[in-house]
Coordinates of C-alpha atoms in Angstrom, one line a residue:
X13 CA 0.0 0.0 0.0
X14 CA 1.3 3.4 -0.8
X15 CA 1.8 5.8 2.1
X16 CA -0.8 8.5 2.7
X17 CA -2.0 10.6 5.5
X18 CA -5.3 10.3 7.3
X19 CA -6.4 13.6 5.7
X20 CA -6.0 12.0 2.3
X21 CA -8.0 8.8 3.1
X22 CA -10.6 8.0 0.4
X23 CA -12.3 4.9 -1.2
X24 CA -9.3 3.9 -3.3
X25 CA -7.1 3.6 -0.1
X26 CA -9.9 1.5 1.6
X27 CA -10.0 -0.9 -1.4
X28 CA -6.2 -1.2 -1.3
X29 CA -6.3 -2.2 2.4
X30 CA -9.0 -4.7 1.7
X31 CA -7.2 -6.2 -1.3
X32 CA -3.9 -6.5 0.5
X33 CA -5.6 -8.6 3.2
X34 CA -7.5 -10.7 0.7
X35 CA -10.8 -9.9 2.3
X36 CA -14.3 -11.1 1.1
X37 CA -16.7 -8.9 -0.7
X38 CA -19.0 -8.3 2.3
X39 CA -16.1 -6.8 4.3
X40 CA -15.0 -4.6 1.4
X41 CA -18.6 -3.2 1.2
X42 CA -18.7 -2.8 4.9
X43 CA -15.6 -0.7 4.8
X44 CA -16.9 1.5 2.0
X45 CA -20.2 2.2 3.8
X46 CA -18.3 3.1 7.0
X47 CA -16.1 5.5 5.1
X48 CA -19.1 7.4 3.8
X49 CA -20.4 7.8 7.4
X50 CA -16.9 8.9 8.7
X51 CA -16.8 11.7 6.1
X52 CA -20.1 13.2 7.3
X53 CA -19.8 13.1 11.1
X54 CA -18.3 15.8 13.3
X55 CA -15.6 15.2 15.9
X56 CA -18.2 15.1 18.6
X57 CA -21.8 14.2 17.9
X58 CA -23.1 15.6 21.2
X59 CA -23.3 19.5 21.2
X60 CA -22.9 19.3 25.0
X61 CA -19.4 17.8 24.8
X62 CA -18.3 19.5 21.6
X63 CA -17.0 22.7 23.3
X64 CA -14.8 20.6 25.7
X65 CA -13.2 18.1 23.3
X66 CA -9.5 18.2 22.4
X67 CA -9.9 15.7 19.6
X68 CA -8.8 18.4 17.1
X69 CA -5.3 18.2 18.6
X70 CA -4.8 15.1 16.3
X71 CA -3.7 16.6 13.0
X72 CA -5.0 14.2 10.1
X73 CA -2.3 15.7 7.8
X74 CA 0.5 14.5 10.1
X75 CA -0.9 10.9 10.7
X76 CA 0.7 8.7 8.1
X77 CA -0.8 5.3 7.2
X78 CA 0.6 2.2 5.5
X79 CA 0.1 -1.6 5.5
X80 CA 3.7 -2.2 4.6
X81 CA 6.1 -4.1 6.9
X82 CA 6.9 -2.2 10.1
X83 CA 10.4 -3.5 10.8
X84 CA 11.8 -4.8 14.1
X85 CA 10.5 -4.0 17.5
X86 CA 11.8 -0.7 19.1
X87 CA 14.8 -1.3 21.3
X88 CA 13.1 -0.2 24.6
X89 CA 10.8 -3.2 24.3
X90 CA 13.5 -5.8 24.1
X91 CA 13.3 -6.7 27.8
X92 CA 9.5 -6.9 27.9
X93 CA 9.3 -9.0 24.8
X94 CA 11.8 -11.4 26.3
X95 CA 9.6 -11.8 29.4
X96 CA 6.6 -12.6 27.3
X97 CA 8.2 -15.4 25.2
X98 CA 6.8 -18.1 27.5
X99 CA 3.4 -16.4 28.2
X100 CA 0.2 -16.7 26.2
X101 CA 0.5 -13.5 24.1
X102 CA 0.1 -11.7 20.8
X103 CA 2.5 -8.9 20.0
X104 CA 1.7 -6.2 17.4
X105 CA 4.4 -3.9 16.2
X106 CA 3.0 -1.2 13.9
X107 CA 0.5 -2.9 11.6
X108 CA 2.2 -6.3 11.7
X109 CA 2.0 -9.2 14.2
X110 CA 5.5 -9.6 15.6
X111 CA 4.9 -12.7 17.7
X112 CA 2.1 -15.0 18.7
X113 CA 2.6 -17.6 21.5
X114 CA 0.0 -20.1 22.6
X115 CA 0.6 -23.5 24.0
X116 CA -0.4 -26.7 22.1
X117 CA -2.7 -27.7 25.0
X118 CA -4.6 -24.4 24.8
X119 CA -4.8 -24.5 21.1
X120 CA -6.2 -28.1 21.2
X121 CA -8.7 -26.9 23.8
X122 CA -10.0 -24.3 21.4
X123 CA -8.4 -21.1 22.5
X124 CA -7.8 -18.7 19.5
X125 CA -5.3 -15.9 19.6
X126 CA -4.6 -14.5 16.2
X127 CA -4.4 -11.4 14.0
X128 CA -7.7 -10.0 12.7
X129 CA -6.8 -10.7 9.1
X130 CA -6.2 -14.4 10.0
X131 CA -9.5 -14.5 11.9
X132 CA -11.4 -13.1 8.8
X133 CA -10.2 -16.2 6.9
X134 CA -10.5 -18.8 9.7
X135 CA -13.4 -17.5 11.8
X136 CA -15.4 -15.5 9.3
X137 CA -18.8 -15.9 11.0
X138 CA -17.6 -14.7 14.4
X139 CA -15.7 -11.8 13.0
X140 CA -18.7 -10.7 10.8
X141 CA -21.0 -10.9 13.8
X142 CA -18.7 -8.7 15.8
X143 CA -18.2 -6.2 13.0
X144 CA -21.8 -5.8 12.1
X145 CA -22.7 -5.3 15.8
X146 CA -20.7 -2.0 15.7
X147 CA -22.7 1.0 14.7
X148 CA -20.6 3.4 12.6
X149 CA -23.2 6.1 13.0
X150 CA -22.5 6.3 16.8
X151 CA -19.2 8.1 16.5
X152 CA -16.8 9.5 13.8
X153 CA -13.9 7.4 15.0
X154 CA -15.9 4.2 15.2
X155 CA -16.7 4.8 11.5
X156 CA -13.0 5.5 10.8
X157 CA -11.9 2.2 12.4
X158 CA -14.6 0.2 10.7
X159 CA -13.5 1.7 7.4
X160 CA -9.8 1.8 7.5
X161 CA -8.5 -0.7 10.0
X162 CA -5.1 -2.1 8.8
X163 CA -4.3 -4.3 11.8
X164 CA -5.8 -5.8 14.9
X165 CA -6.1 -8.9 17.1
X166 CA -8.7 -11.6 17.7
X167 CA -9.2 -13.6 20.9
X168 CA -11.8 -16.3 21.3
X169 CA -12.2 -18.1 24.6
X170 CA -14.4 -21.2 24.1
X171 CA -17.2 -22.4 26.3
X172 CA -16.3 -23.6 29.8
X173 CA -12.6 -22.8 29.4
X174 CA -10.8 -21.3 32.4
X175 CA -7.5 -19.7 31.8
X176 CA -5.2 -19.9 34.8
X177 CA -2.7 -17.4 33.4
X178 CA -3.3 -14.1 31.6
X179 CA -3.4 -13.5 27.9
X180 CA -1.1 -10.5 27.0
X181 CA -2.1 -8.2 24.1
X182 CA 0.9 -5.9 23.5
X183 CA 0.8 -3.2 20.9
X184 CA 3.5 -0.8 20.0
X185 CA 3.8 1.7 17.1
X186 CA 6.8 1.2 14.9
X187 CA 9.9 3.2 14.6
X188 CA 9.1 4.1 10.9
X189 CA 6.7 6.9 11.9
X190 CA 3.6 5.1 10.7
X191 CA 0.3 5.1 12.6
X192 CA -1.9 2.1 13.1
X193 CA -5.7 1.7 13.0
X194 CA -6.6 -1.6 14.8
X195 CA -9.8 -3.6 15.0
X196 CA -9.6 -5.8 18.0
X197 CA -12.2 -8.4 19.0
X198 CA -12.5 -10.5 22.2
X199 CA -15.1 -13.2 22.5
X200 CA -15.7 -15.1 25.7
X201 CA -18.2 -17.9 25.4
X202 CA -20.6 -19.2 28.0
X203 CA -19.1 -20.1 31.4
X204 CA -15.6 -19.2 30.4
X205 CA -13.1 -17.3 32.6
X206 CA -10.0 -15.4 31.6
X207 CA -7.7 -12.5 32.4
X208 CA -6.3 -10.3 29.7
X209 CA -3.6 -7.6 29.9
X210 CA -3.4 -5.0 27.2
X211 CA -0.2 -2.9 27.0
X212 CA 0.1 0.0 24.6
X213 CA 3.4 1.6 23.8
X214 CA 5.0 3.9 21.2
X215 CA 8.5 5.1 20.5
X216 CA 9.6 8.7 20.7
X217 CA 9.1 10.2 17.3
X218 CA 9.6 13.6 15.6
X219 CA 6.2 13.1 13.8
X220 CA 2.8 12.8 15.3
X221 CA 1.9 9.1 15.4
X222 CA -1.5 7.7 16.3
X223 CA -2.8 4.4 17.6
X224 CA -6.6 4.3 16.7
X225 CA -8.4 1.3 18.2
X226 CA -11.9 -0.1 18.1
X227 CA -12.2 -2.9 20.6
X228 CA -15.3 -5.1 20.8
X229 CA -15.8 -7.4 23.7
X230 CA -18.7 -10.0 23.9
X231 CA -19.1 -11.8 27.3
X232 CA -21.3 -14.8 27.1
X233 CA -23.7 -16.2 29.7
X234 CA -22.1 -16.8 33.1
X235 CA -18.6 -15.9 31.7
X236 CA -16.1 -13.7 33.5
X237 CA -13.4 -11.4 32.1
X238 CA -10.8 -9.4 34.1
X239 CA -9.1 -7.0 31.7
X240 CA -6.3 -4.5 32.4
X241 CA -5.4 -1.7 30.0
X242 CA -2.1 0.1 30.5
X243 CA -1.4 3.0 28.1
X244 CA 2.2 4.0 28.2
X245 CA 2.8 5.8 24.9
X246 CA 5.3 8.6 24.2
X247 CA 3.9 12.1 24.5
X248 CA 4.3 12.9 20.8
X249 CA 1.7 10.2 20.1
X250 CA -2.1 10.2 20.0
X251 CA -4.3 7.4 21.3
X252 CA -8.0 7.1 20.4
X253 CA -9.8 4.0 21.7
X254 CA -13.4 3.1 21.3
X255 CA -14.4 0.1 23.5
X256 CA -17.8 -1.6 23.4
X257 CA -18.6 -4.5 25.8
X258 CA -21.8 -6.5 25.7
X259 CA -22.7 -8.8 28.6
X260 CA -25.2 -11.7 28.6
X261 CA -27.1 -13.2 31.6
X262 CA -24.9 -13.4 34.7
X263 CA -21.8 -12.3 32.8
X264 CA -19.2 -10.2 34.6
X265 CA -16.4 -8.0 33.5
X266 CA -13.9 -6.1 35.6
X267 CA -11.9 -3.6 33.6
X268 CA -9.0 -1.6 35.0
X269 CA -7.4 1.2 33.0
X270 CA -4.2 3.1 33.7
X271 CA -3.7 6.0 31.3
X272 CA -0.3 7.6 31.6
X273 CA 1.1 8.3 28.1
X274 CA 0.4 10.1 24.8
X275 CA -0.2 13.8 24.0
X276 CA -4.0 13.1 23.7
X277 CA -6.0 10.1 24.9
X278 CA -9.6 9.9 23.8
X279 CA -11.5 6.9 25.2
X280 CA -15.1 6.2 24.4
X281 CA -16.2 3.3 26.6
X282 CA -19.6 1.6 26.5
X283 CA -21.0 -1.3 28.6
X284 CA -24.3 -2.9 27.5
X285 CA -25.8 -5.1 30.3
X286 CA -28.1 -7.1 28.1
X287 CA -28.7 -10.1 30.3
X288 CA -30.4 -10.6 33.7
X289 CA -27.8 -10.4 36.5
X290 CA -25.0 -9.0 34.3
X291 CA -22.4 -6.8 36.0
X292 CA -19.6 -4.5 35.0
X293 CA -16.9 -2.8 37.1
X294 CA -14.9 -0.1 35.4
X295 CA -11.9 1.5 37.2
X296 CA -9.9 4.2 35.5
X297 CA -6.7 5.9 36.8
X298 CA -5.3 8.9 34.8
X299 CA -2.0 10.6 35.6
X300 CA -1.2 13.6 33.4
X301 CA 1.7 16.0 33.2
X302 CA 3.2 18.6 30.8
X303 CA 0.4 19.4 28.3
X304 CA -1.3 16.0 28.1
X305 CA -5.0 15.8 27.5
X306 CA -7.3 13.0 28.5
X307 CA -10.9 12.8 27.2
X308 CA -12.9 9.9 28.6
X309 CA -16.5 9.1 27.9
X310 CA -17.9 6.1 29.8
X311 CA -21.5 4.9 29.5
X312 CA -23.3 2.0 31.3
X313 CA -26.5 0.9 29.6
X314 CA -28.8 -1.3 31.7
X315 CA -31.1 -3.2 29.4
X316 CA -32.1 -6.1 31.7
X317 CA -33.3 -6.4 35.3
X318 CA -31.1 -7.0 38.3
X319 CA -28.0 -5.7 36.5
X320 CA -25.1 -3.8 38.2
X321 CA -22.7 -1.2 36.9
X322 CA -19.9 0.6 38.6
X323 CA -17.6 3.3 37.1
X324 CA -15.0 5.1 39.1
X325 CA -12.5 7.5 37.4
X326 CA -9.7 9.3 39.2
X327 CA -7.4 11.8 37.6
X328 CA -4.1 13.2 39.0
X329 CA -3.0 16.2 37.0
X330 CA 0.3 18.2 37.1
X331 CA 1.7 21.1 35.1
X332 CA -0.8 22.2 32.3
X333 CA -2.4 18.8 31.8
X334 CA -6.1 18.4 31.7
X335 CA -8.9 15.8 31.8
X336 CA -12.5 15.6 30.7
X337 CA -14.7 12.9 32.1
X338 CA -18.1 12.4 30.5
X339 CA -20.1 9.7 32.3
X340 CA -23.6 8.4 31.7
X341 CA -25.9 5.8 33.3
X342 CA -28.9 4.7 31.3
X343 CA -31.4 2.4 32.9
X344 CA -34.0 1.2 30.3
X345 CA -37.7 0.3 30.9
X346 CA -37.1 -3.4 31.4
X347 CA -34.1 -3.0 33.8
X348 CA -35.9 -2.9 37.1
X349 CA -34.0 -3.7 40.3
X350 CA -30.8 -2.5 38.7
X351 CA -28.0 -0.8 40.7
X352 CA -25.5 1.6 39.1
X353 CA -22.8 4.0 40.4
X354 CA -20.8 6.6 38.6
X355 CA -18.0 8.7 39.9
X356 CA -15.4 11.1 38.4
X357 CA -12.9 12.8 40.7
X358 CA -9.8 14.8 39.9
X359 CA -7.0 16.2 42.1
X360 CA -5.0 19.2 40.6
X361 CA -1.3 19.5 41.7
X362 CA -0.5 22.7 39.9
X363 CA -2.5 25.9 39.1
X364 CA -2.3 25.3 35.4
X365 CA -3.9 21.9 35.6
X366 CA -7.6 21.6 34.6
X367 CA -10.4 19.1 34.8
X368 CA -14.0 19.0 33.8
X369 CA -16.5 16.3 34.8
X370 CA -20.0 15.9 33.2
X371 CA -21.8 13.0 34.9
X372 CA -25.4 12.1 33.8
X373 CA -28.4 9.8 34.5
X374 CA -31.1 8.7 32.2
X375 CA -33.6 6.5 34.0
X376 CA -36.8 5.2 32.4
X377 CA -38.2 2.9 35.1
X378 CA -38.8 2.6 38.8
X379 CA -37.4 0.4 41.5
X380 CA -33.7 1.0 40.7
X381 CA -30.7 2.4 42.5
X382 CA -28.6 4.9 40.6
X383 CA -26.2 7.6 41.8
X384 CA -23.5 9.7 40.3
X385 CA -20.9 12.2 41.7
X386 CA -18.0 14.4 40.5
X387 CA -15.4 16.5 42.2
X388 CA -12.4 18.6 41.0
X389 CA -10.1 20.2 43.6
X390 CA -6.7 21.6 44.1
X391 CA -4.5 19.6 46.5
X392 CA -5.3 20.5 50.1
X393 CA -2.5 22.9 51.5
X394 CA -3.5 22.1 55.1
X395 CA -2.7 18.4 54.4
X396 CA 0.6 19.4 52.8
X397 CA 1.5 21.5 55.8
X398 CA 0.6 18.7 58.2
X399 CA 2.7 16.1 56.4
X400 CA 5.6 18.5 56.1
X401 CA 5.5 19.1 59.8
X402 CA 6.0 15.3 60.1
X403 CA 9.4 15.7 58.3
X404 CA 8.2 14.9 54.7
X405 CA 9.3 17.1 51.9
X406 CA 6.7 18.9 49.7
X407 CA 7.0 16.2 47.0
X408 CA 6.8 13.4 49.5
X409 CA 3.7 15.0 51.0
X410 CA 2.0 15.2 47.6
X411 CA 2.8 11.6 46.8
X412 CA 1.4 10.5 50.2
X413 CA -1.9 12.4 49.5
X414 CA -2.1 10.8 46.0
X415 CA -1.7 7.3 47.6
X416 CA -4.6 8.1 49.8
X417 CA -6.6 9.5 46.9
X418 CA -6.2 6.3 45.0
X419 CA -6.5 3.8 47.9
X420 CA -10.3 3.1 47.8
X421 CA -10.0 2.5 44.0
X422 CA -6.9 0.3 44.3
X423 CA -8.6 -2.0 46.8
X424 CA -10.8 -3.3 43.9
X425 CA -7.7 -4.3 41.9
X426 CA -5.5 -7.4 42.1
X427 CA -2.1 -7.2 43.8
X428 CA -0.4 -7.3 40.4
X429 CA -2.5 -4.5 38.8
X430 CA -2.0 -2.3 41.9
X431 CA 1.7 -2.8 41.7
X432 CA 1.8 -2.0 38.0
X433 CA -0.1 1.3 38.5
X434 CA 2.0 2.2 41.6
X435 CA 5.2 1.6 39.5
X436 CA 3.9 3.7 36.6
X437 CA 2.9 6.5 38.9
X438 CA 6.4 6.5 40.4
X439 CA 8.0 6.3 36.9
X440 CA 6.0 9.3 35.9
X441 CA 6.9 11.2 39.0
X442 CA 10.5 10.6 38.3
X443 CA 10.2 11.3 34.6
X444 CA 11.4 7.8 33.7
X445 CA 10.5 5.8 30.6
X446 CA 7.0 4.2 30.9
X447 CA 7.0 0.5 30.8
X448 CA 6.3 -2.5 32.9
X449 CA 8.5 -5.5 33.5
X450 CA 8.5 -8.3 36.1
X451 CA 12.1 -7.6 37.2
X452 CA 13.3 -7.2 40.8
X453 CA 12.3 -3.5 41.0
X454 CA 8.7 -4.1 40.1
X455 CA 8.6 -7.2 42.4
X456 CA 9.1 -4.9 45.3
X457 CA 5.8 -3.1 44.4
X458 CA 4.0 -6.5 44.2
X459 CA 5.4 -7.5 47.6
X460 CA 4.1 -4.3 49.2
X461 CA 0.7 -4.6 47.6
X462 CA 0.3 -8.3 48.6
X463 CA 0.8 -7.3 52.3
X464 CA -0.9 -4.0 52.2
X465 CA -4.5 -5.1 52.8
X466 CA -3.9 -8.6 54.0
X467 CA -5.8 -8.5 57.3
X468 CA -5.5 -12.3 57.8
X469 CA -1.7 -11.9 57.7
X470 CA -1.9 -9.2 60.4
X471 CA -4.1 -11.4 62.6
X472 CA -1.7 -14.4 62.3
X473 CA 1.2 -12.2 63.3
X474 CA -0.7 -10.9 66.3
X475 CA -1.4 -14.4 67.6
X476 CA 2.1 -15.6 66.8
X477 CA 3.7 -13.1 69.2
X478 CA 1.2 -13.2 72.0

């Protein structure tokens, strides 16, 4: 495929992407229709949110696209890729799959971890169902992804399968300056259980690179998914992610997001609780510095009775960074006895930092519980003074307050996820490169988190020394 910018995208380029992947006629037509929609939609469909969005910071004339080979993995990933060699994983560098690792036992049991292009050939019915469930009219960048995706991953967890170890989905933009548009699909069949870890990186580049993702997740009846997303891109890059999760009866999803990198992060997150007893738990941690911008729109749609939704977003903002949190709870007519909670809170560490929160409720039935809250505040100078009087420096006092700010949220996370987020916060504070490894340094964080809330351990210690 010839190289072109996002601003130059037209039908001929879409046909070229489709031809290069050997796609069937239905998918080619699906792409063309989505492109027509993309060209007509504004950056923000809602006039309420339009005046707040920073989506225009992505310059389409600087975002270059190509399906050609992306070359080797960036050097800073060498250590992390070595750690993942023995794990169940799929590694995408640029638009190409760098490595896929899945054991013979899991393959024979029916687990599928592959590129999206391979899935179109081998699992066409599942892919088509997922693609056609996505409404391109809902958002300009949903339409863009459906039209022009040139990469992506596909994960299918079969019925009754329980994965004891995580599946790692690592994506990194390439050193060649090209951007990637990814269509990612995760399917968890009935009574399955799995943990997935998504890591997003990019190299430092002179040009503006973008990772544009559309991720569809379908959680079957009585299935459970625990997903962690860690975004650690360089601050010259842009990250747009549209996530749509559908849950059947008694399905559960716990999704933890740590957003630390990129110049601009725009996340549009939707949960549809379509089956009785379905539940979703969404926890988001944002740490911004310099002139980073984070735009997060999270919606929980209750469509069946006795469903539960929980969204908690917390932002820590330094320098001139800013965040925008747009949350919505929708409880439909048939969703009686549902319970939903939405919260967006920001703490500002510098006068130039800024945060806006726009929570909302749309309730169309009775006999439900629904509440939302939002707060934005500068760091408390009295707390700083108190901690400094206990011999802490100003920076140590700030970090202690931040730990307390995040503590209620972190209690919902696993030890490993808490350790990763604590490590990334410290890395950001120290202006270190953002990455996660399982080396000795990170192991210290895991050890702290394993003992931090372990009340049983404290009780055993008490009786041991009586």
